[in-house]
Structures are given as structure tokens and as C-alpha cells.
Amino acid sequence: MWIHNTACTVMMMPVATGILQRLPRGGAGAGTGAHDEVRRFSKAVVLGVVYASAIGGMATLAGTGVNIILVGMWSTYFPEQEPITFSSWMSFGLPMALILFLALWITLCLMFCSNNTGKALSGYLDRSHLRRELSLLGPMVFAEKMVLAVFGGLIVLWMTRNLTADIPGWGALFHNNVGDGTVTIMMATLLFIIPSRKNKGEKLMDWDKCRKLQWDIILLLGAGFAIAEGFRSSGLTDILSDGLRFLKGAETVVIVPVACIVSGVVTEFTSDDATTTLLLPLFAELAKAIDVHPALLMVSGAVGAQLSYLLPTGSPSNVIGFSTGHITIKDLVTTGLPLKLVGIAALTVLMPTLGSQVFGTNSKF
């Protein structure tokens, strides 16, 4: 929820595979039945990391580039409308993520676990051994506590900048001239000021560490906005939107799943960020052409782009999971398809209900 889903997968996959290294592979040291249980459990752990990273990223603006692209394009195409803020998106994205997370847990349990799984794993995953390894880590040091404090403060400031129409957030003190990016830069600056207490003069963050960050993500997002402007100025969005004009006059329960499915199909063959960059300008122009609230199409398209659960090409997280050797494309398809269907169904229900409160989709646009 709080860091980019790809970075989360990169960070958590070694943890998962480190646990799985304690389990036998290739049948060594286990009977056929026990080996099958261990193999299925290994698949469930890897798939859980891959999908949970994507699902959690859906809940906040910080979790994935798709949501950031959505916010940028929304303000570009509809600057007169209320902006999508961190708190407003989370009030919609978190329930969506919770539904998908529950569906993920149920799917993994039904497909990969049985009544014999615990017995098969008991000889390899000893709880006392894990507790002993945890104790060897020792207590949190000063640097870790300070990073946690800055991170917690960032979340609180994100959530309280705008509260409700009746209860203004702290942003009102600055006449609402500050955004979520302002808070992010301010808190990141603190990392360059607070000492780490590891070495004399060392700070929590310095430029040598900062240079190793994934700056290409910023270039990718900027390129996305440029491409979107090119789509609009060249008239390409008008041409492409003609193919979806049959949605004019359709009910919300038809518009939302169609937009989600179109985006969800495209995202399986290219990255979710690229899908969002290509389709959101199309949906923005289409909303004007068929006279519907643009959030119905743009939010549905953004959520659909994040449902890239079926193929390794869908997202870097899928590639990371696939590269472990524990899962196959068949595992991705059989596990991801139920999740994708649940996501489309949940979005179809949430957009006309919760979405009308968050994005005002019932109001005249």
C-alpha cells in the first residue's frame, strides 16, 4: 500500500523464497504425497507475494504508478473538477483491495492447500527456530525508528490534508495550495537532515543512496503524460473512441465492466503503466462524446489495468514471481482468472455506490 508494488515484490520475494529454501525440492527427503503438498504450498507463497503486492498497491496513490497516472491525467483533462486526493482515492481503493485480498486468500487456500498441508510442512517450518532467528535480529536501532517515524508522519499528513466538506484538513491553513507531492518532498527532505547515528556525520539519506533510486519511473510517468497529450492534440483519441460509442445511453452497470475488461485485456500484453497511459486519454474523450461522468470510464480503466494477473508480461511483479521457478504460466492463469473476475464484479458494484460518493459519478457532469 505504501511503496510501489514492484519494489514491494522485489523486497518480499527473497523473504518468501528464503522460507521455501527450508523445504525439500524435487522430492528429496519427502514422500510423494508430502512432496506434492510442499510443491503446492511453495506455489501459493510465491503467488501470494506477487498478487498481494499488486492488490495492496491498488489501495493508495503511492502503491502503483497507475494511480499516479490517473491523478495526473484527471487534472490535465478536467482541471475544473475536484482533484483526486490521497484520502479520496484510499476511501475507494482500500475497500476494493480488501475484497480482492479476501478473494486471493480463499483462492490460494482452495487451490493449493489441503487438510494435510500443515502436517507435511511441520517437519521443515519449526516455529521455535523462526522465533530464534527473529531474536537474533535484535531491537530496532535509532535509524530504523527515525525512518519509521518519518514514514508514519507522511501517512498521517497524506490522510489529513483534506478531510470532509464540513471538516477542513490542515491544507486549509495554506489555502489548499499544497498537494500530496508537497508533503512527500518535505518528509523526504527530513531524511537528509536527521542523523543515522551509525557513523559520525552520516544522515538517514545522502545523495549516493539517492542516485540508486529508480528514477526511470519518473521518466516513464512523464512520458505517459506526453503521449496522452499527443493522443489528444492529434485527434487519435476521437478516432479510437468511435469504436466504443455504443456505450452512449448505457447503464453504469454496463459502462463500468466494459471499460474494465478492455483495460484488463490490454494490460496482460503490456505493462499496467503503459496500458493506463494509452487508454485513459481514450476514455476521457469517450466520456465527453457519450455524455457520462469521466470517472466511470477513467477509474474503471485504471483499476482494470491493475488486474494484470494472467501472464508474466502483465507486470514486473509477475516476472519476478515467474523467475523463481516455483510457478508456471498455468499457475498464473488458473489463480489469476478468478481474481480478475472478482475484481471486475467488485468494481461494477462499488462504482455506482461508493464511487458516487467519492467521485460524484451520479452528478451531472
GROMACS .gro file of C-alpha atoms in nm:
model
  365
    1MET     CA    1   0.000   0.000   0.000
    2TRP     CA    2   0.276   0.244   0.085
    3ILE     CA    3   0.554   0.167  -0.165
    4HIS     CA    4   0.548   0.082  -0.535
    5ASN     CA    5   0.418  -0.272  -0.593
    6THR     CA    6   0.723  -0.375  -0.797
    7ALA     CA    7   0.960  -0.256  -0.524
    8CYS     CA    8   0.748  -0.442  -0.270
    9THR     CA    9   0.773  -0.767  -0.470
   10VAL     CA   10   1.150  -0.725  -0.508
   11MET     CA   11   1.178  -0.675  -0.132
   12MET     CA   12   0.943  -0.955  -0.022
   13MET     CA   13   1.026  -1.230  -0.273
   14PRO     CA   14   1.367  -1.308  -0.116
   15VAL     CA   15   1.188  -1.337   0.219
   16ALA     CA   16   0.939  -1.583   0.070
   17THR     CA   17   1.199  -1.787  -0.118
   18GLY     CA   18   1.420  -1.785   0.192
   19ILE     CA   19   1.143  -1.962   0.381
   20LEU     CA   20   1.085  -2.202   0.091
   21GLN     CA   21   1.455  -2.295   0.087
   22ARG     CA   22   1.391  -2.484   0.410
   23LEU     CA   23   1.151  -2.709   0.219
   24PRO     CA   24   1.264  -3.004   0.000
   25ARG     CA   25   1.252  -2.964  -0.379
   26GLY     CA   26   1.248  -3.240  -0.637
   27GLY     CA   27   1.108  -3.491  -0.391
   28ALA     CA   28   1.427  -3.521  -0.184
   29GLY     CA   29   1.358  -3.611   0.174
   30ALA     CA   30   0.983  -3.638   0.133
   31GLY     CA   31   0.728  -3.892   0.017
   32THR     CA   32   0.527  -3.841  -0.298
   33GLY     CA   33   0.221  -3.712  -0.112
   34ALA     CA   34   0.423  -3.484   0.114
   35HIS     CA   35   0.624  -3.357  -0.182
   36ASP     CA   36   0.305  -3.261  -0.365
   37GLU     CA   37   0.186  -3.070  -0.059
   38VAL     CA   38   0.518  -2.885  -0.030
   39ARG     CA   39   0.521  -2.805  -0.403
   40ARG     CA   40   0.168  -2.663  -0.392
   41PHE     CA   41   0.243  -2.465  -0.078
   42SER     CA   42   0.550  -2.315  -0.248
   43LYS     CA   43   0.335  -2.204  -0.540
   44ALA     CA   44   0.085  -2.046  -0.301
   45VAL     CA   45   0.356  -1.848  -0.119
   46VAL     CA   46   0.508  -1.708  -0.440
   47LEU     CA   47   0.169  -1.629  -0.594
   48GLY     CA   48   0.061  -1.470  -0.268
   49VAL     CA   49   0.355  -1.227  -0.275
   50VAL     CA   50   0.300  -1.141  -0.643
   51TYR     CA   51  -0.073  -1.080  -0.619
   52ALA     CA   52  -0.078  -0.923  -0.272
   53SER     CA   53   0.175  -0.661  -0.388
   54ALA     CA   54  -0.050  -0.567  -0.679
   55ILE     CA   55  -0.367  -0.571  -0.469
   56GLY     CA   56  -0.217  -0.363  -0.189
   57GLY     CA   57  -0.083  -0.111  -0.440
   58MET     CA   58  -0.437  -0.052  -0.562
   59ALA     CA   59  -0.541   0.086  -0.222
   60THR     CA   60  -0.336   0.409  -0.225
   61LEU     CA   61  -0.186   0.658  -0.469
   62ALA     CA   62   0.164   0.563  -0.350
   63GLY     CA   63   0.123   0.193  -0.425
   64THR     CA   64   0.141   0.192  -0.803
   65GLY     CA   65   0.224   0.414  -1.097
   66VAL     CA   66  -0.121   0.354  -1.245
   67ASN     CA   67  -0.292   0.557  -0.974
   68ILE     CA   68  -0.041   0.840  -1.012
   69ILE     CA   69  -0.102   0.846  -1.389
   70LEU     CA   70  -0.478   0.855  -1.324
   71VAL     CA   71  -0.445   1.156  -1.093
   72GLY     CA   72  -0.221   1.340  -1.340
   73MET     CA   73  -0.447   1.279  -1.638
   74TRP     CA   74  -0.759   1.365  -1.439
   75SER     CA   75  -0.616   1.705  -1.350
   76THR     CA   76  -0.496   1.754  -1.711
   77TYR     CA   77  -0.826   1.673  -1.881
   78PHE     CA   78  -1.063   1.805  -1.614
   79PRO     CA   79  -0.884   2.081  -1.420
   80GLU     CA   80  -1.216   2.237  -1.319
   81GLN     CA   81  -1.320   1.922  -1.130
   82GLU     CA   82  -1.232   1.826  -0.774
   83PRO     CA   83  -0.885   1.663  -0.780
   84ILE     CA   84  -0.838   1.302  -0.677
   85THR     CA   85  -0.653   1.325  -0.345
   86PHE     CA   86  -0.471   1.062  -0.144
   87SER     CA   87  -0.756   1.031   0.107
   88SER     CA   88  -1.036   1.032  -0.152
   89TRP     CA   89  -0.871   0.758  -0.356
   90MET     CA   90  -0.797   0.549  -0.048
   91SER     CA   91  -1.163   0.565   0.059
   92PHE     CA   92  -1.244   0.390  -0.270
   93GLY     CA   93  -0.931   0.186  -0.335
   94LEU     CA   94  -0.900   0.030   0.012
   95PRO     CA   95  -1.242  -0.145   0.007
   96MET     CA   96  -1.163  -0.267  -0.344
   97ALA     CA   97  -0.827  -0.400  -0.229
   98LEU     CA   98  -0.979  -0.571   0.077
   99ILE     CA   99  -1.231  -0.756  -0.140
  100LEU     CA  100  -0.957  -0.874  -0.374
  101PHE     CA  101  -0.729  -0.967  -0.085
  102LEU     CA  102  -1.001  -1.185   0.069
  103ALA     CA  103  -1.062  -1.344  -0.272
  104LEU     CA  104  -0.687  -1.409  -0.306
  105TRP     CA  105  -0.666  -1.581   0.032
  106ILE     CA  106  -0.969  -1.800  -0.042
  107THR     CA  107  -0.839  -1.888  -0.390
  108LEU     CA  108  -0.492  -1.985  -0.266
  109CYS     CA  109  -0.635  -2.195   0.018
  110LEU     CA  110  -0.879  -2.380  -0.208
  111MET     CA  111  -0.635  -2.439  -0.493
  112PHE     CA  112  -0.307  -2.509  -0.316
  113CYS     CA  113  -0.376  -2.615   0.043
  114SER     CA  114  -0.545  -2.919   0.193
  115ASN     CA  115  -0.600  -3.076   0.533
  116ASN     CA  116  -0.260  -3.247   0.505
  117THR     CA  117  -0.057  -2.933   0.424
  118GLY     CA  118   0.018  -2.844   0.785
  119LYS     CA  119   0.135  -3.196   0.864
  120ALA     CA  120   0.360  -3.207   0.555
  121LEU     CA  121   0.524  -2.875   0.646
  122SER     CA  122   0.562  -2.933   1.021
  123GLY     CA  123   0.898  -3.108   0.981
  124TYR     CA  124   1.054  -2.815   0.794
  125LEU     CA  125   0.896  -2.497   0.934
  126ASP     CA  126   0.963  -2.510   1.307
  127ARG     CA  127   0.814  -2.212   1.491
  128SER     CA  128   1.077  -2.209   1.766
  129HIS     CA  129   1.353  -2.191   1.505
  130LEU     CA  130   1.186  -1.893   1.336
  131ARG     CA  131   1.148  -1.720   1.674
  132ARG     CA  132   1.519  -1.777   1.744
  133GLU     CA  133   1.617  -1.622   1.411
  134LEU     CA  134   1.392  -1.326   1.483
  135SER     CA  135   1.555  -1.270   1.823
  136LEU     CA  136   1.899  -1.264   1.658
  137LEU     CA  137   1.798  -0.950   1.469
  138GLY     CA  138   1.798  -0.757   1.796
  139PRO     CA  139   1.595  -0.443   1.879
  140MET     CA  140   1.532  -0.160   1.633
  141VAL     CA  141   1.818   0.089   1.608
  142PHE     CA  142   1.782   0.468   1.606
  143ALA     CA  143   1.794   0.495   1.225
  144GLU     CA  144   1.517   0.241   1.182
  145LYS     CA  145   1.299   0.419   1.437
  146MET     CA  146   1.350   0.756   1.268
  147VAL     CA  147   1.265   0.622   0.922
  148LEU     CA  148   0.952   0.461   1.069
  149ALA     CA  149   0.857   0.791   1.238
  150VAL     CA  150   0.903   0.991   0.916
  151PHE     CA  151   0.708   0.730   0.722
  152GLY     CA  152   0.425   0.732   0.977
  153GLY     CA  153   0.417   1.111   0.974
  154LEU     CA  154   0.394   1.109   0.594
  155ILE     CA  155   0.092   0.877   0.602
  156VAL     CA  156  -0.084   1.093   0.865
  157LEU     CA  157  -0.022   1.412   0.664
  158TRP     CA  158  -0.143   1.243   0.345
  159MET     CA  159  -0.463   1.133   0.515
  160THR     CA  160  -0.544   1.460   0.692
  161ARG     CA  161  -0.468   1.722   0.423
  162ASN     CA  162  -0.834   1.717   0.319
  163LEU     CA  163  -1.092   1.555   0.545
  164THR     CA  164  -1.454   1.631   0.455
  165ALA     CA  165  -1.653   1.920   0.312
  166ASP     CA  166  -1.752   2.022   0.666
  167ILE     CA  167  -1.422   1.945   0.841
  168PRO     CA  168  -1.121   2.101   0.664
  169GLY     CA  169  -0.783   1.938   0.690
  170TRP     CA  170  -0.451   2.106   0.760
  171GLY     CA  171  -0.431   2.204   0.392
  172ALA     CA  172  -0.680   2.483   0.468
  173LEU     CA  173  -0.405   2.660   0.665
  174PHE     CA  174  -0.227   2.712   0.333
  175HIS     CA  175  -0.549   2.794   0.142
  176ASN     CA  176  -0.533   2.445  -0.013
  177ASN     CA  177  -0.232   2.544  -0.222
  178VAL     CA  178  -0.034   2.238  -0.115
  179GLY     CA  179  -0.069   1.889  -0.258
  180ASP     CA  180   0.034   1.534  -0.172
  181GLY     CA  181   0.362   1.591  -0.357
  182THR     CA  182   0.442   1.887  -0.132
  183VAL     CA  183   0.414   1.666   0.175
  184THR     CA  184   0.623   1.391   0.014
  185ILE     CA  185   0.910   1.627  -0.070
  186MET     CA  186   0.901   1.783   0.277
  187MET     CA  187   0.920   1.450   0.458
  188ALA     CA  188   1.185   1.317   0.218
  189THR     CA  189   1.395   1.626   0.293
  190LEU     CA  190   1.393   1.531   0.662
  191LEU     CA  191   1.580   1.212   0.571
  192PHE     CA  192   1.873   1.426   0.452
  193ILE     CA  193   1.874   1.617   0.783
  194ILE     CA  194   1.819   1.355   1.057
  195PRO     CA  195   2.144   1.177   1.161
  196SER     CA  196   2.158   0.799   1.143
  197ARG     CA  197   2.393   0.768   1.446
  198LYS     CA  198   2.577   0.486   1.268
  199ASN     CA  199   2.879   0.689   1.161
  200LYS     CA  200   2.978   1.044   1.251
  201GLY     CA  201   2.807   1.294   1.022
  202GLU     CA  202   2.605   1.027   0.842
  203LYS     CA  203   2.239   1.105   0.768
  204LEU     CA  204   1.947   0.873   0.704
  205MET     CA  205   1.973   0.957   0.333
  206ASP     CA  206   2.251   1.103   0.121
  207TRP     CA  207   2.295   1.165  -0.249
  208ASP     CA  208   2.496   0.847  -0.308
  209LYS     CA  209   2.199   0.642  -0.186
  210CYS     CA  210   1.953   0.868  -0.364
  211ARG     CA  211   2.120   0.811  -0.701
  212LYS     CA  212   2.039   0.440  -0.676
  213LEU     CA  213   1.663   0.506  -0.670
  214GLN     CA  214   1.451   0.408  -0.971
  215TRP     CA  215   1.443   0.748  -1.140
  216ASP     CA  216   1.332   0.580  -1.462
  217ILE     CA  217   0.984   0.551  -1.310
  218ILE     CA  218   0.956   0.931  -1.309
  219LEU     CA  219   1.067   0.942  -1.673
  220LEU     CA  220   0.810   0.675  -1.756
  221LEU     CA  221   0.530   0.874  -1.591
  222GLY     CA  222   0.637   1.193  -1.764
  223ALA     CA  223   0.648   1.014  -2.099
  224GLY     CA  224   0.298   0.886  -2.028
  225PHE     CA  225   0.162   1.238  -1.985
  226ALA     CA  226   0.338   1.347  -2.307
  227ILE     CA  227   0.188   1.056  -2.501
  228ALA     CA  228  -0.155   1.137  -2.359
  229GLU     CA  229  -0.124   1.497  -2.480
  230GLY     CA  230  -0.017   1.367  -2.821
  231PHE     CA  231  -0.323   1.143  -2.837
  232ARG     CA  232  -0.548   1.437  -2.760
  233SER     CA  233  -0.388   1.701  -2.984
  234SER     CA  234  -0.358   1.470  -3.285
  235GLY     CA  235  -0.722   1.363  -3.271
  236LEU     CA  236  -0.630   0.995  -3.231
  237THR     CA  237  -0.848   0.963  -2.921
  238ASP     CA  238  -1.152   1.075  -3.120
  239ILE     CA  239  -1.090   0.806  -3.381
  240LEU     CA  240  -1.039   0.531  -3.124
  241SER     CA  241  -1.338   0.634  -2.912
  242ASP     CA  242  -1.571   0.593  -3.210
  243GLY     CA  243  -1.545   0.218  -3.161
  244LEU     CA  244  -1.694   0.246  -2.812
  245ARG     CA  245  -1.976   0.486  -2.889
  246PHE     CA  246  -2.224   0.201  -2.848
  247LEU     CA  247  -2.196   0.276  -2.474
  248LYS     CA  248  -2.389   0.601  -2.520
  249GLY     CA  249  -2.706   0.580  -2.315
  250ALA     CA  250  -2.595   0.257  -2.145
  251GLU     CA  251  -2.637   0.200  -1.773
  252THR     CA  252  -2.349   0.228  -1.528
  253VAL     CA  253  -2.351  -0.150  -1.471
  254VAL     CA  254  -2.265  -0.188  -1.841
  255ILE     CA  255  -2.018   0.101  -1.883
  256VAL     CA  256  -1.800   0.008  -1.583
  257PRO     CA  257  -1.732  -0.360  -1.666
  258VAL     CA  258  -1.679  -0.285  -2.038
  259ALA     CA  259  -1.413  -0.022  -1.959
  260CYS     CA  260  -1.254  -0.253  -1.702
  261ILE     CA  261  -1.250  -0.553  -1.936
  262VAL     CA  262  -1.099  -0.354  -2.226
  263SER     CA  263  -0.822  -0.228  -1.998
  264GLY     CA  264  -0.786  -0.567  -1.830
  265VAL     CA  265  -0.730  -0.746  -2.162
  266VAL     CA  266  -0.474  -0.495  -2.292
  267THR     CA  267  -0.276  -0.498  -1.966
  268GLU     CA  268  -0.200  -0.870  -1.999
  269PHE     CA  269   0.020  -0.799  -2.303
  270THR     CA  270   0.190  -0.480  -2.190
  271SER     CA  271   0.273  -0.318  -1.857
  272ASP     CA  272  -0.005  -0.172  -1.644
  273ASP     CA  273   0.154   0.175  -1.661
  274ALA     CA  274   0.170   0.163  -2.042
  275THR     CA  275  -0.191   0.041  -2.060
  276THR     CA  276  -0.307   0.329  -1.842
  277THR     CA  277  -0.109   0.579  -2.046
  278LEU     CA  278  -0.266   0.458  -2.370
  279LEU     CA  279  -0.627   0.406  -2.259
  280LEU     CA  280  -0.706   0.688  -2.014
  281PRO     CA  281  -0.691   0.962  -2.281
  282LEU     CA  282  -0.924   0.748  -2.490
  283PHE     CA  283  -1.166   0.705  -2.201
  284ALA     CA  284  -1.152   1.077  -2.116
  285GLU     CA  285  -1.254   1.176  -2.469
  286LEU     CA  286  -1.509   0.897  -2.489
  287ALA     CA  287  -1.676   1.019  -2.168
  288LYS     CA  288  -1.727   1.358  -2.332
  289ALA     CA  289  -1.860   1.201  -2.651
  290ILE     CA  290  -2.120   0.977  -2.483
  291ASP     CA  291  -2.202   1.231  -2.210
  292VAL     CA  292  -2.118   1.030  -1.898
  293HIS     CA  293  -1.914   1.121  -1.593
  294PRO     CA  294  -1.547   1.060  -1.689
  295ALA     CA  295  -1.468   0.891  -1.357
  296LEU     CA  296  -1.686   0.597  -1.461
  297LEU     CA  297  -1.455   0.523  -1.751
  298MET     CA  298  -1.120   0.653  -1.625
  299VAL     CA  299  -1.131   0.493  -1.278
  300SER     CA  300  -1.264   0.167  -1.426
  301GLY     CA  301  -0.985   0.172  -1.684
  302ALA     CA  302  -0.720   0.239  -1.419
  303VAL     CA  303  -0.846  -0.043  -1.196
  304GLY     CA  304  -0.869  -0.278  -1.494
  305ALA     CA  305  -0.507  -0.202  -1.584
  306GLN     CA  306  -0.404  -0.321  -1.238
  307LEU     CA  307  -0.578  -0.657  -1.282
  308SER     CA  308  -0.279  -0.793  -1.477
  309TYR     CA  309  -0.286  -1.135  -1.317
  310LEU     CA  310  -0.268  -1.387  -1.604
  311LEU     CA  311   0.065  -1.354  -1.786
  312PRO     CA  312   0.426  -1.268  -1.692
  313THR     CA  313   0.414  -0.980  -1.943
  314GLY     CA  314   0.138  -0.811  -1.742
  315SER     CA  315   0.363  -0.657  -1.478
  316PRO     CA  316   0.721  -0.670  -1.343
  317SER     CA  317   0.585  -0.838  -1.028
  318ASN     CA  318   0.459  -1.130  -1.237
  319VAL     CA  319   0.803  -1.163  -1.398
  320ILE     CA  320   0.972  -1.167  -1.057
  321GLY     CA  321   0.742  -1.443  -0.933
  322PHE     CA  322   0.776  -1.642  -1.256
  323SER     CA  323   1.158  -1.619  -1.241
  324THR     CA  324   1.169  -1.803  -0.905
  325GLY     CA  325   1.092  -2.130  -1.083
  326HIS     CA  326   0.816  -2.218  -0.837
  327ILE     CA  327   0.525  -2.119  -1.061
  328THR     CA  328   0.429  -2.164  -1.426
  329ILE     CA  329   0.212  -1.964  -1.666
  330LYS     CA  330  -0.064  -2.217  -1.600
  331ASP     CA  331  -0.048  -2.133  -1.228
  332LEU     CA  332  -0.078  -1.761  -1.307
  333VAL     CA  333  -0.378  -1.818  -1.534
  334THR     CA  334  -0.568  -2.057  -1.307
  335THR     CA  335  -0.513  -1.840  -0.999
  336GLY     CA  336  -0.537  -1.500  -1.165
  337LEU     CA  337  -0.856  -1.558  -1.364
  338PRO     CA  338  -1.085  -1.594  -1.058
  339LEU     CA  339  -0.921  -1.286  -0.907
  340LYS     CA  340  -0.973  -1.090  -1.228
  341LEU     CA  341  -1.342  -1.186  -1.239
  342VAL     CA  342  -1.389  -1.090  -0.872
  343GLY     CA  343  -1.216  -0.756  -0.941
  344ILE     CA  344  -1.448  -0.676  -1.234
  345ALA     CA  345  -1.756  -0.775  -1.033
  346ALA     CA  346  -1.646  -0.576  -0.726
  347LEU     CA  347  -1.576  -0.268  -0.937
  348THR     CA  348  -1.917  -0.298  -1.105
  349VAL     CA  349  -2.080  -0.289  -0.761
  350LEU     CA  350  -1.856  -0.026  -0.598
  351MET     CA  351  -1.851   0.237  -0.876
  352PRO     CA  352  -2.225   0.323  -0.873
  353THR     CA  353  -2.241   0.300  -0.492
  354LEU     CA  354  -1.920   0.405  -0.317
  355GLY     CA  355  -1.789   0.571  -0.634
  356SER     CA  356  -2.086   0.806  -0.646
  357GLN     CA  357  -1.991   0.936  -0.301
  358VAL     CA  358  -1.616   0.962  -0.367
  359PHE     CA  359  -1.610   1.080  -0.729
  360GLY     CA  360  -1.962   1.220  -0.764
  361THR     CA  361  -2.044   0.995  -1.058
  362ASN     CA  362  -2.418   1.046  -1.007
  363SER     CA  363  -2.391   1.423  -1.051
  364LYS     CA  364  -2.439   1.598  -1.383
  365PHE     CA  365  -2.102   1.646  -1.547
   0.00000   0.00000   0.00000
